[in-house]
Amino acid sequence: MKSSRTRTWNETFACACLVAAVILSAAGHAAEVKAAADDWPQFMGPNRDGIAAKSPKLLDAWPKEGPKLVWKSDELPFGPTCGVGTPIVAGGKVYTFAQIALPLDGIKPFNAEFLSHWGFAADLPDDLNKKIEAAIGDKKRAACKTKEDVEAYCKEFLATFDSAQTQKFGDAIRARIQLAGGGFGAGDLAWMGSLRDKEIKSRQDFMNLFVDRFHHNIYHGGQAGYIIQHADAVYKDQKWADSLICLDAASGKKLWSKELPGVKKSWGVEFGCSGVPAVVKDRLYFAGSGGVYCLDLSKKGELVWQGKGTASHTSPLVADGVVYACPGELAAFDAATGKELWRQAKVTHDSESPVLWKKNGKTYVLCSSSAPRYYFNLWCVDAGNGNVLWQAPSAGEHSSLTLLGDTLIMRGNGGVTAFHLTPQKPEQLWTSKVGGDYGGSPIIYQDHVYLCGQAYTPNLLTVLDLKTGEPTLKVTAKGGACSTGLVADGKIVFVSESGYKTGRLIMFKTTPDKYEEVGQLPNQDLVASTSPAFADGKVYVRMPTAIACYDLTAPAK
């Protein structure tokens, strides 16, 4: 699978066709989240545009060791299959969501049946291992087209062993040759053997072991089918929970968590729901595997209401007393009671979040939805009743829509497209193949579009002219999949992948025709698929098993 890039943990969404679902809204048409100016109470910040308008002065150059680490939280229930949702900051608290598997006792998935399927033999001599590996890679094995061909090849190969070896190791040898490229090498078999009869308390922990060792490549090889089948069988009684975690923003100390009954993910690739919460006063809204939730923050996350939805990565948008989300289908809920106001079954997606657009006193909801063969449609619906005004083929994929006034920017399907919106239809302004997809959602800042990262490429940054779509800057050094960045003090901060389970925290100046890096914190244990949060000069980033806070502020003069 990916984690997000070799395919890495951080690549989780690039490879899985899943970048954490994002919500962006128009500057000036922001969701009505009442929060302190230095809070980051929802995805993309107070105005849902990725811009910290009242940022303090930040460092113009980072020290060699990087910005100061303020704190790193204790271990949290994260992991490659728990989702990669972005943290938010509101009222002196940090909130984050993870989908977790509840522990089971007595489950030992690396049992004899599982190991024998792959041809594991505990005391197989090294010289025989080498001989088997050579036989698997032999041209004769590659030429086998049918089961009968493979069996004949196995029989021929086993004839080269003495009878004692054949009797003792014949089944294991036959299994490995039959699986060939769909199996495991000697070193990996030894690793699995070391876990024989070890108790592993959840399906998530079991799958994480494979992702940790093989990255998400494991889901793209011939091994995945049997591993998932085996996990389904041994963890058939597994229960799931949608967990909302609250930390103290000053110290990183865990204050409380709320676990709500969840369901198993429906995706073929093992990763959890990754939506981002939104805080409005003393209410927190988020989407998980069990639907859309509203929690009372004054009562340590007590459930206020739960709305209908399927497992998704949508991040709720709260405006005018209404919660908009796309938990499988685009829907609207009363923010106070959870009453479903409308549902639009034509707009379906599990990785998109809605955007509000206001025009001539009317409010509309924009959302991309899935279509056959990995193509997508852009929908415009009436915010009051959910009725469709128009739809159009779109470039939107797993990055979110970015809106400034009547101009909409979409990234996906190999390019970036700009539309001028009207209540009747969208009019395409330009399209560019520069920048591509599987990267951070577009950021519009001072008449330019900033595109951070691009999975499976060296692209670190692409800048386009907002009016024409012409590229003004392209940086190709050490790129890859990454999170959506944020703008503060005229600088952009984001996390870019640098390897499996490692991401780089990078800050650069927003000069559209010149790359001026302020600094980077290389090879840290950061999750590149998770966007940073920003509050009062500090950036909050997600790690594989924790959250960390770094101070970016410049020293007082």
Tab-separated table of N, CA and C in Angstrom, residues 303-457:
chain	number	residue	atom	x	y	z
A	303	LEU	N	-21.940	12.994	23.404
A	303	LEU	CA	-22.618	12.987	22.106
A	303	LEU	C	-23.921	13.768	22.185
A	304	VAL	N	-24.072	14.739	21.282
A	304	VAL	CA	-25.304	15.524	21.192
A	304	VAL	C	-26.232	14.900	20.166
A	305	TRP	N	-25.682	14.600	18.990
A	305	TRP	CA	-26.475	13.909	17.969
A	305	TRP	C	-25.574	13.193	16.980
A	306	GLN	N	-26.167	12.266	16.246
A	306	GLN	CA	-25.454	11.514	15.215
A	306	GLN	C	-26.325	11.454	13.977
A	307	GLY	N	-25.748	11.850	12.823
A	307	GLY	CA	-26.491	11.848	11.572
A	307	GLY	C	-26.094	10.690	10.680
A	308	LYS	N	-26.965	10.349	9.777
A	308	LYS	CA	-26.763	9.213	8.880
A	308	LYS	C	-25.607	9.462	7.914
A	309	GLY	N	-24.794	8.425	7.738
A	309	GLY	CA	-23.708	8.506	6.769
A	309	GLY	C	-22.914	7.220	6.743
A	310	THR	N	-22.152	7.024	5.694
A	310	THR	CA	-21.277	5.867	5.582
A	310	THR	C	-19.837	6.303	5.825
A	311	ALA	N	-18.936	5.340	5.942
A	311	ALA	CA	-17.528	5.641	6.192
A	311	ALA	C	-16.994	6.556	5.105
A	312	SER	N	-16.329	7.633	5.515
A	312	SER	CA	-15.876	8.615	4.538
A	312	SER	C	-14.714	9.421	5.101
A	313	HIS	N	-14.194	10.313	4.250
A	313	HIS	CA	-13.128	11.236	4.640
A	313	HIS	C	-13.616	12.681	4.562
A	314	THR	N	-14.908	12.886	4.569
A	314	THR	CA	-15.450	14.227	4.428
A	314	THR	C	-15.223	15.034	5.699
A	315	SER	N	-14.996	16.337	5.530
A	315	SER	CA	-14.812	17.245	6.660
A	315	SER	C	-16.001	18.202	6.697
A	316	PRO	N	-16.784	18.164	7.760
A	316	PRO	CA	-18.009	18.968	7.798
A	316	PRO	C	-17.747	20.467	7.677
A	317	LEU	N	-18.675	21.139	7.038
A	317	LEU	CA	-18.682	22.584	6.884
A	317	LEU	C	-19.898	23.111	7.652
A	318	VAL	N	-19.685	24.030	8.580
A	318	VAL	CA	-20.766	24.559	9.405
A	318	VAL	C	-20.989	26.023	9.054
A	319	ALA	N	-22.208	26.360	8.653
A	319	ALA	CA	-22.527	27.738	8.278
A	319	ALA	C	-24.010	27.981	8.450
A	320	ASP	N	-24.374	29.155	8.966
A	320	ASP	CA	-25.773	29.555	9.107
A	320	ASP	C	-26.593	28.522	9.865
A	321	GLY	N	-25.981	27.889	10.871
A	321	GLY	CA	-26.693	26.907	11.681
A	321	GLY	C	-26.921	25.582	11.005
A	322	VAL	N	-26.185	25.317	9.917
A	322	VAL	CA	-26.346	24.073	9.161
A	322	VAL	C	-24.981	23.398	9.014
A	323	VAL	N	-24.985	22.068	9.119
A	323	VAL	CA	-23.781	21.265	8.896
A	323	VAL	C	-23.903	20.600	7.533
A	324	TYR	N	-22.940	20.868	6.644
A	324	TYR	CA	-22.914	20.259	5.317
A	324	TYR	C	-21.763	19.260	5.287
A	325	ALA	N	-22.019	18.089	4.743
A	325	ALA	CA	-20.978	17.057	4.656
A	325	ALA	C	-21.352	16.091	3.547
A	326	CYS	N	-20.376	15.280	3.153
A	326	CYS	CA	-20.631	14.280	2.106
A	326	CYS	C	-20.204	12.903	2.603
A	327	PRO	N	-20.900	12.365	3.606
A	327	PRO	CA	-20.586	11.031	4.117
A	327	PRO	C	-21.218	9.943	3.237
A	328	GLY	N	-20.697	9.835	2.023
A	328	GLY	CA	-21.287	8.928	1.036
A	328	GLY	C	-22.182	9.671	0.074
A	329	GLU	N	-23.092	10.485	0.613
A	329	GLU	CA	-23.965	11.347	-0.178
A	329	GLU	C	-23.949	12.746	0.435
A	330	LEU	N	-24.050	13.758	-0.409
A	330	LEU	CA	-24.073	15.126	0.080
A	330	LEU	C	-25.345	15.347	0.893
A	331	ALA	N	-25.191	15.888	2.108
A	331	ALA	CA	-26.345	16.051	2.997
A	331	ALA	C	-26.165	17.284	3.860
A	332	ALA	N	-27.292	17.766	4.410
A	332	ALA	CA	-27.291	18.913	5.315
A	332	ALA	C	-28.046	18.550	6.579
A	333	PHE	N	-27.505	18.978	7.732
A	333	PHE	CA	-28.107	18.676	9.026
A	333	PHE	C	-28.262	19.969	9.824
A	334	ASP	N	-29.313	20.050	10.629
A	334	ASP	CA	-29.448	21.158	11.554
A	334	ASP	C	-28.339	21.059	12.594
A	335	ALA	N	-27.544	22.121	12.756
A	335	ALA	CA	-26.372	22.057	13.622
A	335	ALA	C	-26.741	21.836	15.084
A	336	ALA	N	-27.904	22.312	15.503
A	336	ALA	CA	-28.294	22.190	16.904
A	336	ALA	C	-28.909	20.838	17.232
A	337	THR	N	-29.736	20.321	16.326
A	337	THR	CA	-30.507	19.110	16.638
A	337	THR	C	-30.060	17.868	15.872
A	338	GLY	N	-29.363	18.072	14.768
A	338	GLY	CA	-28.968	16.934	13.937
A	338	GLY	C	-30.035	16.505	12.955
A	339	LYS	N	-31.175	17.193	12.938
A	339	LYS	CA	-32.234	16.846	11.998
A	339	LYS	C	-31.702	16.943	10.571
A	340	GLU	N	-31.951	15.909	9.778
A	340	GLU	CA	-31.511	15.943	8.388
A	340	GLU	C	-32.432	16.860	7.599
A	341	LEU	N	-31.835	17.890	7.005
A	341	LEU	CA	-32.609	18.886	6.269
A	341	LEU	C	-32.820	18.480	4.818
A	342	TRP	N	-31.810	17.895	4.234
A	342	TRP	CA	-31.926	17.356	2.885
A	342	TRP	C	-30.753	16.432	2.586
A	343	ARG	N	-30.917	15.635	1.560
A	343	ARG	CA	-29.873	14.710	1.101
A	343	ARG	C	-29.965	14.643	-0.408
A	344	GLN	N	-28.802	14.776	-1.077
A	344	GLN	CA	-28.785	14.735	-2.539
A	344	GLN	C	-28.062	13.457	-2.987
A	345	ALA	N	-28.859	12.460	-3.366
A	345	ALA	CA	-28.318	11.143	-3.706
A	345	ALA	C	-27.509	11.144	-4.995
A	346	LYS	N	-27.646	12.187	-5.815
A	346	LYS	CA	-26.868	12.236	-7.056
A	346	LYS	C	-25.404	12.590	-6.799
A	347	VAL	N	-25.148	13.238	-5.679
A	347	VAL	CA	-23.786	13.680	-5.363
A	347	VAL	C	-23.189	12.689	-4.372
A	348	THR	N	-22.381	11.789	-4.885
A	348	THR	CA	-21.833	10.709	-4.061
A	348	THR	C	-20.309	10.728	-4.099
A	349	HIS	N	-19.715	10.585	-2.928
A	349	HIS	CA	-18.262	10.525	-2.828
A	349	HIS	C	-17.921	10.174	-1.385
A	350	ASP	N	-16.761	9.570	-1.169
A	350	ASP	CA	-16.337	9.316	0.204
A	350	ASP	C	-15.050	10.065	0.537
A	351	SER	N	-14.553	10.883	-0.398
A	351	SER	CA	-13.294	11.589	-0.156
A	351	SER	C	-13.386	13.080	-0.443
A	352	GLU	N	-14.587	13.607	-0.534
A	352	GLU	CA	-14.742	15.020	-0.848
A	352	GLU	C	-15.511	15.743	0.247
A	353	SER	N	-15.306	17.037	0.299
A	353	SER	CA	-15.980	17.885	1.268
A	353	SER	C	-16.604	19.058	0.537
A	354	PRO	N	-17.774	19.518	0.991
A	354	PRO	CA	-18.477	20.584	0.280
A	354	PRO	C	-17.866	21.954	0.502
A	355	VAL	N	-18.146	22.851	-0.424
A	355	VAL	CA	-17.709	24.240	-0.377
A	355	VAL	C	-18.941	25.118	-0.563
A	356	LEU	N	-19.022	26.207	0.189
A	356	LEU	CA	-20.126	27.142	0.011
A	356	LEU	C	-19.739	28.250	-0.962
A	357	TRP	N	-20.697	28.620	-1.804
A	357	TRP	CA	-20.510	29.727	-2.743
A	357	TRP	C	-21.737	30.631	-2.647
A	358	LYS	N	-21.506	31.928	-2.467
A	358	LYS	CA	-22.605	32.885	-2.356
A	358	LYS	C	-22.602	33.828	-3.549
A	359	LYS	N	-23.807	34.034	-4.086
A	359	LYS	CA	-23.939	34.885	-5.273
A	359	LYS	C	-25.309	35.567	-5.256
A	360	ASN	N	-25.301	36.895	-5.320
A	360	ASN	CA	-26.544	37.657	-5.389
A	360	ASN	C	-27.529	37.291	-4.284
A	361	GLY	N	-26.986	37.139	-3.076
A	361	GLY	CA	-27.837	36.856	-1.927
A	361	GLY	C	-28.259	35.411	-1.776
A	362	LYS	N	-27.856	34.563	-2.673
A	362	LYS	CA	-28.184	33.131	-2.599
A	362	LYS	C	-26.937	32.338	-2.195
A	363	THR	N	-27.171	31.228	-1.490
A	363	THR	CA	-26.073	30.363	-1.068
A	363	THR	C	-26.185	29.020	-1.772
A	364	TYR	N	-25.051	28.563	-2.300
A	364	TYR	CA	-25.002	27.298	-3.023
A	364	TYR	C	-23.933	26.395	-2.394
A	365	VAL	N	-24.113	25.108	-2.581
A	365	VAL	CA	-23.126	24.128	-2.124
A	365	VAL	C	-22.484	23.505	-3.357
A	366	LEU	N	-21.151	23.539	-3.396
A	366	LEU	CA	-20.395	22.912	-4.473
A	366	LEU	C	-19.705	21.671	-3.934
A	367	CYS	N	-19.714	20.621	-4.722
A	367	CYS	CA	-19.050	19.385	-4.294
A	367	CYS	C	-18.712	18.554	-5.518
A	368	SER	N	-17.552	17.965	-5.495
A	368	SER	CA	-17.168	17.029	-6.551
A	368	SER	C	-17.695	15.653	-6.180
A	369	SER	N	-18.041	14.859	-7.175
A	369	SER	CA	-18.530	13.507	-6.896
A	369	SER	C	-17.902	12.521	-7.860
A	370	SER	N	-17.925	11.270	-7.464
A	370	SER	CA	-17.298	10.229	-8.269
A	370	SER	C	-18.125	9.941	-9.513
A	371	ALA	N	-17.429	9.473	-10.544
A	371	ALA	CA	-18.049	9.073	-11.803
A	371	ALA	C	-17.270	7.859	-12.311
A	372	PRO	N	-17.785	7.152	-13.324
A	372	PRO	CA	-17.088	5.944	-13.791
A	372	PRO	C	-15.660	6.202	-14.239
A	373	ARG	N	-14.823	5.195	-14.040
A	373	ARG	CA	-13.444	5.172	-14.545
A	373	ARG	C	-12.612	6.345	-14.001
A	374	TYR	N	-12.789	6.624	-12.719
A	374	TYR	CA	-11.962	7.593	-12.008
A	374	TYR	C	-12.148	9.034	-12.489
A	375	TYR	N	-13.225	9.308	-13.180
A	375	TYR	CA	-13.538	10.678	-13.534
A	375	TYR	C	-14.545	11.226	-12.524
A	376	PHE	N	-14.689	12.550	-12.512
A	376	PHE	CA	-15.486	13.181	-11.475
A	376	PHE	C	-16.401	14.229	-12.071
A	377	ASN	N	-17.473	14.533	-11.341
A	377	ASN	CA	-18.400	15.579	-11.738
A	377	ASN	C	-18.411	16.668	-10.674
A	378	LEU	N	-18.584	17.901	-11.098
A	378	LEU	CA	-18.766	19.030	-10.203
A	378	LEU	C	-20.254	19.342	-10.146
A	379	TRP	N	-20.778	19.451	-8.915
A	379	TRP	CA	-22.201	19.695	-8.731
A	379	TRP	C	-22.407	21.013	-7.998
A	380	CYS	N	-23.450	21.705	-8.370
A	380	CYS	CA	-23.890	22.903	-7.669
A	380	CYS	C	-25.332	22.673	-7.226
A	381	VAL	N	-25.576	22.757	-5.912
A	381	VAL	CA	-26.929	22.531	-5.396
A	381	VAL	C	-27.354	23.723	-4.546
A	382	ASP	N	-28.637	23.890	-4.416
A	382	ASP	CA	-29.203	24.939	-3.580
A	382	ASP	C	-28.956	24.576	-2.116
A	383	ALA	N	-28.319	25.492	-1.362
A	383	ALA	CA	-27.993	25.191	0.033
A	383	ALA	C	-29.237	25.034	0.891
A	384	GLY	N	-30.352	25.619	0.463
A	384	GLY	CA	-31.565	25.554	1.258
A	384	GLY	C	-32.326	24.257	1.147
A	385	ASN	N	-32.307	23.642	-0.039
A	385	ASN	CA	-33.112	22.425	-0.225
A	385	ASN	C	-32.374	21.270	-0.885
A	386	GLY	N	-31.137	21.496	-1.337
A	386	GLY	CA	-30.358	20.412	-1.929
A	386	GLY	C	-30.664	20.129	-3.377
A	387	ASN	N	-31.536	20.925	-3.997
A	387	ASN	CA	-31.873	20.706	-5.403
A	387	ASN	C	-30.683	21.041	-6.296
A	388	VAL	N	-30.502	20.231	-7.336
A	388	VAL	CA	-29.373	20.420	-8.250
A	388	VAL	C	-29.652	21.563	-9.211
A	389	LEU	N	-28.693	22.501	-9.307
A	389	LEU	CA	-28.793	23.559	-10.303
A	389	LEU	C	-28.057	23.174	-11.575
A	390	TRP	N	-26.862	22.602	-11.418
A	390	TRP	CA	-26.124	22.143	-12.583
A	390	TRP	C	-25.049	21.151	-12.171
A	391	GLN	N	-24.543	20.445	-13.147
A	391	GLN	CA	-23.398	19.566	-12.962
A	391	GLN	C	-22.515	19.698	-14.189
A	392	ALA	N	-21.231	19.401	-14.007
A	392	ALA	CA	-20.291	19.476	-15.123
A	392	ALA	C	-19.144	18.520	-14.870
A	393	PRO	N	-18.561	17.959	-15.924
A	393	PRO	CA	-17.360	17.129	-15.735
A	393	PRO	C	-16.280	17.965	-15.074
A	394	SER	N	-15.546	17.355	-14.176
A	394	SER	CA	-14.553	18.131	-13.435
A	394	SER	C	-13.218	17.427	-13.395
A	395	ALA	N	-12.212	18.194	-13.000
A	395	ALA	CA	-10.878	17.643	-12.789
A	395	ALA	C	-10.678	17.257	-11.342
A	396	GLY	N	-11.674	17.524	-10.491
A	396	GLY	CA	-11.508	17.276	-9.057
A	396	GLY	C	-11.311	15.815	-8.738
A	397	GLU	N	-10.386	15.540	-7.863
A	397	GLU	CA	-10.171	14.163	-7.470
A	397	GLU	C	-10.199	14.104	-5.964
A	398	HIS	N	-9.058	13.879	-5.320
A	398	HIS	CA	-9.066	13.756	-3.873
A	398	HIS	C	-8.554	15.000	-3.171
A	399	SER	N	-8.016	15.952	-3.913
A	399	SER	CA	-7.778	17.257	-3.313
A	399	SER	C	-9.083	18.033	-3.424
A	400	SER	N	-9.205	19.079	-2.611
A	400	SER	CA	-10.480	19.770	-2.520
A	400	SER	C	-10.592	20.946	-3.475
A	401	LEU	N	-11.816	21.391	-3.615
A	401	LEU	CA	-12.103	22.582	-4.409
A	401	LEU	C	-11.586	23.807	-3.669
A	402	THR	N	-11.055	24.768	-4.410
A	402	THR	CA	-10.597	26.026	-3.832
A	402	THR	C	-11.353	27.154	-4.509
A	403	LEU	N	-11.948	28.032	-3.707
A	403	LEU	CA	-12.843	29.050	-4.236
A	403	LEU	C	-12.407	30.432	-3.773
A	404	LEU	N	-12.357	31.376	-4.713
A	404	LEU	CA	-12.106	32.784	-4.412
A	404	LEU	C	-13.093	33.605	-5.211
A	405	GLY	N	-14.051	34.187	-4.519
A	405	GLY	CA	-15.099	34.908	-5.235
A	405	GLY	C	-15.877	33.954	-6.119
A	406	ASP	N	-15.886	34.243	-7.440
A	406	ASP	CA	-16.585	33.381	-8.392
A	406	ASP	C	-15.621	32.478	-9.168
A	407	THR	N	-14.372	32.433	-8.735
A	407	THR	CA	-13.376	31.601	-9.412
A	407	THR	C	-13.120	30.330	-8.606
A	408	LEU	N	-13.256	29.196	-9.270
A	408	LEU	CA	-13.059	27.892	-8.634
A	408	LEU	C	-11.847	27.220	-9.245
A	409	ILE	N	-10.954	26.709	-8.403
A	409	ILE	CA	-9.776	25.974	-8.858
A	409	ILE	C	-9.914	24.520	-8.427
A	410	MET	N	-9.668	23.612	-9.373
A	410	MET	CA	-9.760	22.176	-9.105
A	410	MET	C	-8.472	21.507	-9.545
A	411	ARG	N	-8.018	20.573	-8.745
A	411	ARG	CA	-6.801	19.827	-9.066
A	411	ARG	C	-7.131	18.344	-9.126
A	412	GLY	N	-6.749	17.678	-10.218
A	412	GLY	CA	-7.020	16.251	-10.333
A	412	GLY	C	-7.041	15.801	-11.772
A	413	ASN	N	-7.101	14.465	-11.947
A	413	ASN	CA	-7.133	13.874	-13.291
A	413	ASN	C	-6.011	14.415	-14.171
A	414	GLY	N	-4.841	14.624	-13.563
A	414	GLY	CA	-3.667	14.989	-14.327
A	414	GLY	C	-3.439	16.455	-14.565
A	415	GLY	N	-4.267	17.314	-13.976
A	415	GLY	CA	-4.079	18.731	-14.235
A	415	GLY	C	-4.806	19.614	-13.247
A	416	VAL	N	-4.822	20.905	-13.555
A	416	VAL	CA	-5.483	21.916	-12.730
A	416	VAL	C	-6.394	22.728	-13.654
A	417	THR	N	-7.610	22.994	-13.206
A	417	THR	CA	-8.587	23.709	-14.033
A	417	THR	C	-9.207	24.845	-13.232
A	418	ALA	N	-9.431	25.974	-13.891
A	418	ALA	CA	-10.103	27.127	-13.291
A	418	ALA	C	-11.444	27.344	-13.978
A	419	PHE	N	-12.487	27.629	-13.168
A	419	PHE	CA	-13.811	27.912	-13.692
A	419	PHE	C	-14.290	29.260	-13.167
A	420	HIS	N	-15.065	29.963	-13.992
A	420	HIS	CA	-15.848	31.106	-13.522
A	420	HIS	C	-17.253	30.581	-13.272
A	421	LEU	N	-17.756	30.776	-12.048
A	421	LEU	CA	-19.049	30.213	-11.667
A	421	LEU	C	-20.181	31.196	-11.909
A	422	THR	N	-21.288	30.672	-12.398
A	422	THR	CA	-22.546	31.404	-12.464
A	422	THR	C	-23.626	30.449	-11.960
A	423	PRO	N	-24.799	30.981	-11.558
A	423	PRO	CA	-25.865	30.084	-11.113
A	423	PRO	C	-26.372	29.156	-12.218
A	424	GLN	N	-26.035	29.499	-13.470
A	424	GLN	CA	-26.515	28.680	-14.591
A	424	GLN	C	-25.536	27.561	-14.957
A	425	LYS	N	-24.225	27.868	-14.884
A	425	LYS	CA	-23.239	26.870	-15.273
A	425	LYS	C	-21.834	27.371	-14.935
A	426	PRO	N	-20.857	26.473	-14.911
A	426	PRO	CA	-19.469	26.913	-14.760
A	426	PRO	C	-18.853	27.136	-16.138
A	427	GLU	N	-18.064	28.187	-16.275
A	427	GLU	CA	-17.394	28.474	-17.537
A	427	GLU	C	-15.896	28.283	-17.343
A	428	GLN	N	-15.312	27.371	-18.116
A	428	GLN	CA	-13.883	27.088	-17.948
A	428	GLN	C	-13.049	28.280	-18.390
A	429	LEU	N	-12.145	28.695	-17.512
A	429	LEU	CA	-11.239	29.805	-17.806
A	429	LEU	C	-9.933	29.310	-18.395
A	430	TRP	N	-9.372	28.290	-17.800
A	430	TRP	CA	-8.130	27.705	-18.294
A	430	TRP	C	-7.918	26.339	-17.667
A	431	THR	N	-7.053	25.584	-18.279
A	431	THR	CA	-6.640	24.308	-17.703
A	431	THR	C	-5.145	24.149	-17.932
A	432	SER	N	-4.481	23.529	-16.985
A	432	SER	CA	-3.027	23.355	-17.053
A	432	SER	C	-2.666	21.938	-16.661
A	433	LYS	N	-1.773	21.338	-17.425
A	433	LYS	CA	-1.271	20.013	-17.089
A	433	LYS	C	-0.086	20.096	-16.124
A	434	VAL	N	0.364	21.305	-15.848
A	434	VAL	CA	1.461	21.507	-14.909
A	434	VAL	C	0.895	21.456	-13.492
A	435	GLY	N	1.474	20.653	-12.645
A	435	GLY	CA	0.999	20.563	-11.263
A	435	GLY	C	0.326	19.248	-10.957
A	436	GLY	N	-0.418	18.720	-11.929
A	436	GLY	CA	-0.978	17.384	-11.793
A	436	GLY	C	-1.856	17.185	-10.584
A	437	ASP	N	-2.056	15.902	-10.240
A	437	ASP	CA	-2.926	15.572	-9.127
A	437	ASP	C	-2.141	14.842	-8.038
A	438	TYR	N	-2.873	14.319	-7.049
A	438	TYR	CA	-2.280	13.618	-5.910
A	438	TYR	C	-1.274	14.487	-5.159
A	439	GLY	N	-1.671	15.694	-4.901
A	439	GLY	CA	-0.864	16.585	-4.082
A	439	GLY	C	-1.779	17.381	-3.183
A	440	GLY	N	-1.230	18.416	-2.550
A	440	GLY	CA	-2.046	19.242	-1.684
A	440	GLY	C	-3.112	19.997	-2.459
A	441	SER	N	-4.184	20.360	-1.779
A	441	SER	CA	-5.230	21.159	-2.410
A	441	SER	C	-4.676	22.531	-2.772
A	442	PRO	N	-5.174	23.144	-3.833
A	442	PRO	CA	-4.651	24.445	-4.257
A	442	PRO	C	-4.845	25.517	-3.190
A	443	ILE	N	-3.896	26.424	-3.111
A	443	ILE	CA	-4.002	27.600	-2.257
A	443	ILE	C	-3.968	28.832	-3.157
A	444	ILE	N	-4.944	29.715	-3.003
A	444	ILE	CA	-4.966	30.966	-3.765
A	444	ILE	C	-4.452	32.075	-2.862
A	445	TYR	N	-3.394	32.744	-3.317
A	445	TYR	CA	-2.810	33.814	-2.509
A	445	TYR	C	-2.194	34.857	-3.427
A	446	GLN	N	-2.660	36.085	-3.289
A	446	GLN	CA	-2.144	37.224	-4.046
A	446	GLN	C	-2.051	36.924	-5.544
A	447	ASP	N	-3.193	36.527	-6.118
A	447	ASP	CA	-3.351	36.335	-7.569
A	447	ASP	C	-2.534	35.175	-8.132
A	448	HIS	N	-2.162	34.244	-7.279
A	448	HIS	CA	-1.452	33.049	-7.750
A	448	HIS	C	-2.013	31.804	-7.077
A	449	VAL	N	-1.833	30.682	-7.763
A	449	VAL	CA	-2.275	29.390	-7.245
A	449	VAL	C	-1.032	28.591	-6.865
A	450	TYR	N	-0.945	28.204	-5.604
A	450	TYR	CA	0.191	27.433	-5.101
A	450	TYR	C	-0.219	25.969	-4.956
A	451	LEU	N	0.562	25.088	-5.580
A	451	LEU	CA	0.292	23.654	-5.571
A	451	LEU	C	1.474	22.943	-4.918
A	452	CYS	N	1.274	22.457	-3.716
A	452	CYS	CA	2.358	21.796	-2.984
A	452	CYS	C	2.366	20.306	-3.287
A	453	GLY	N	3.531	19.816	-3.723
A	453	GLY	CA	3.742	18.388	-3.892
A	453	GLY	C	2.961	17.749	-5.024
A	454	GLN	N	3.367	16.541	-5.378
A	454	GLN	CA	2.668	15.717	-6.358
A	454	GLN	C	3.210	14.310	-6.223
A	455	ALA	N	2.349	13.379	-5.843
A	455	ALA	CA	2.792	12.008	-5.585
A	455	ALA	C	3.413	11.375	-6.823
A	456	TYR	N	4.412	10.512	-6.574
A	456	TYR	CA	5.100	9.736	-7.614
A	456	TYR	C	5.895	10.610	-8.579
A	457	THR	N	6.178	11.844	-8.171
A	457	THR	CA	6.985	12.757	-8.982
A	457	THR	C	7.959	13.484	-8.052
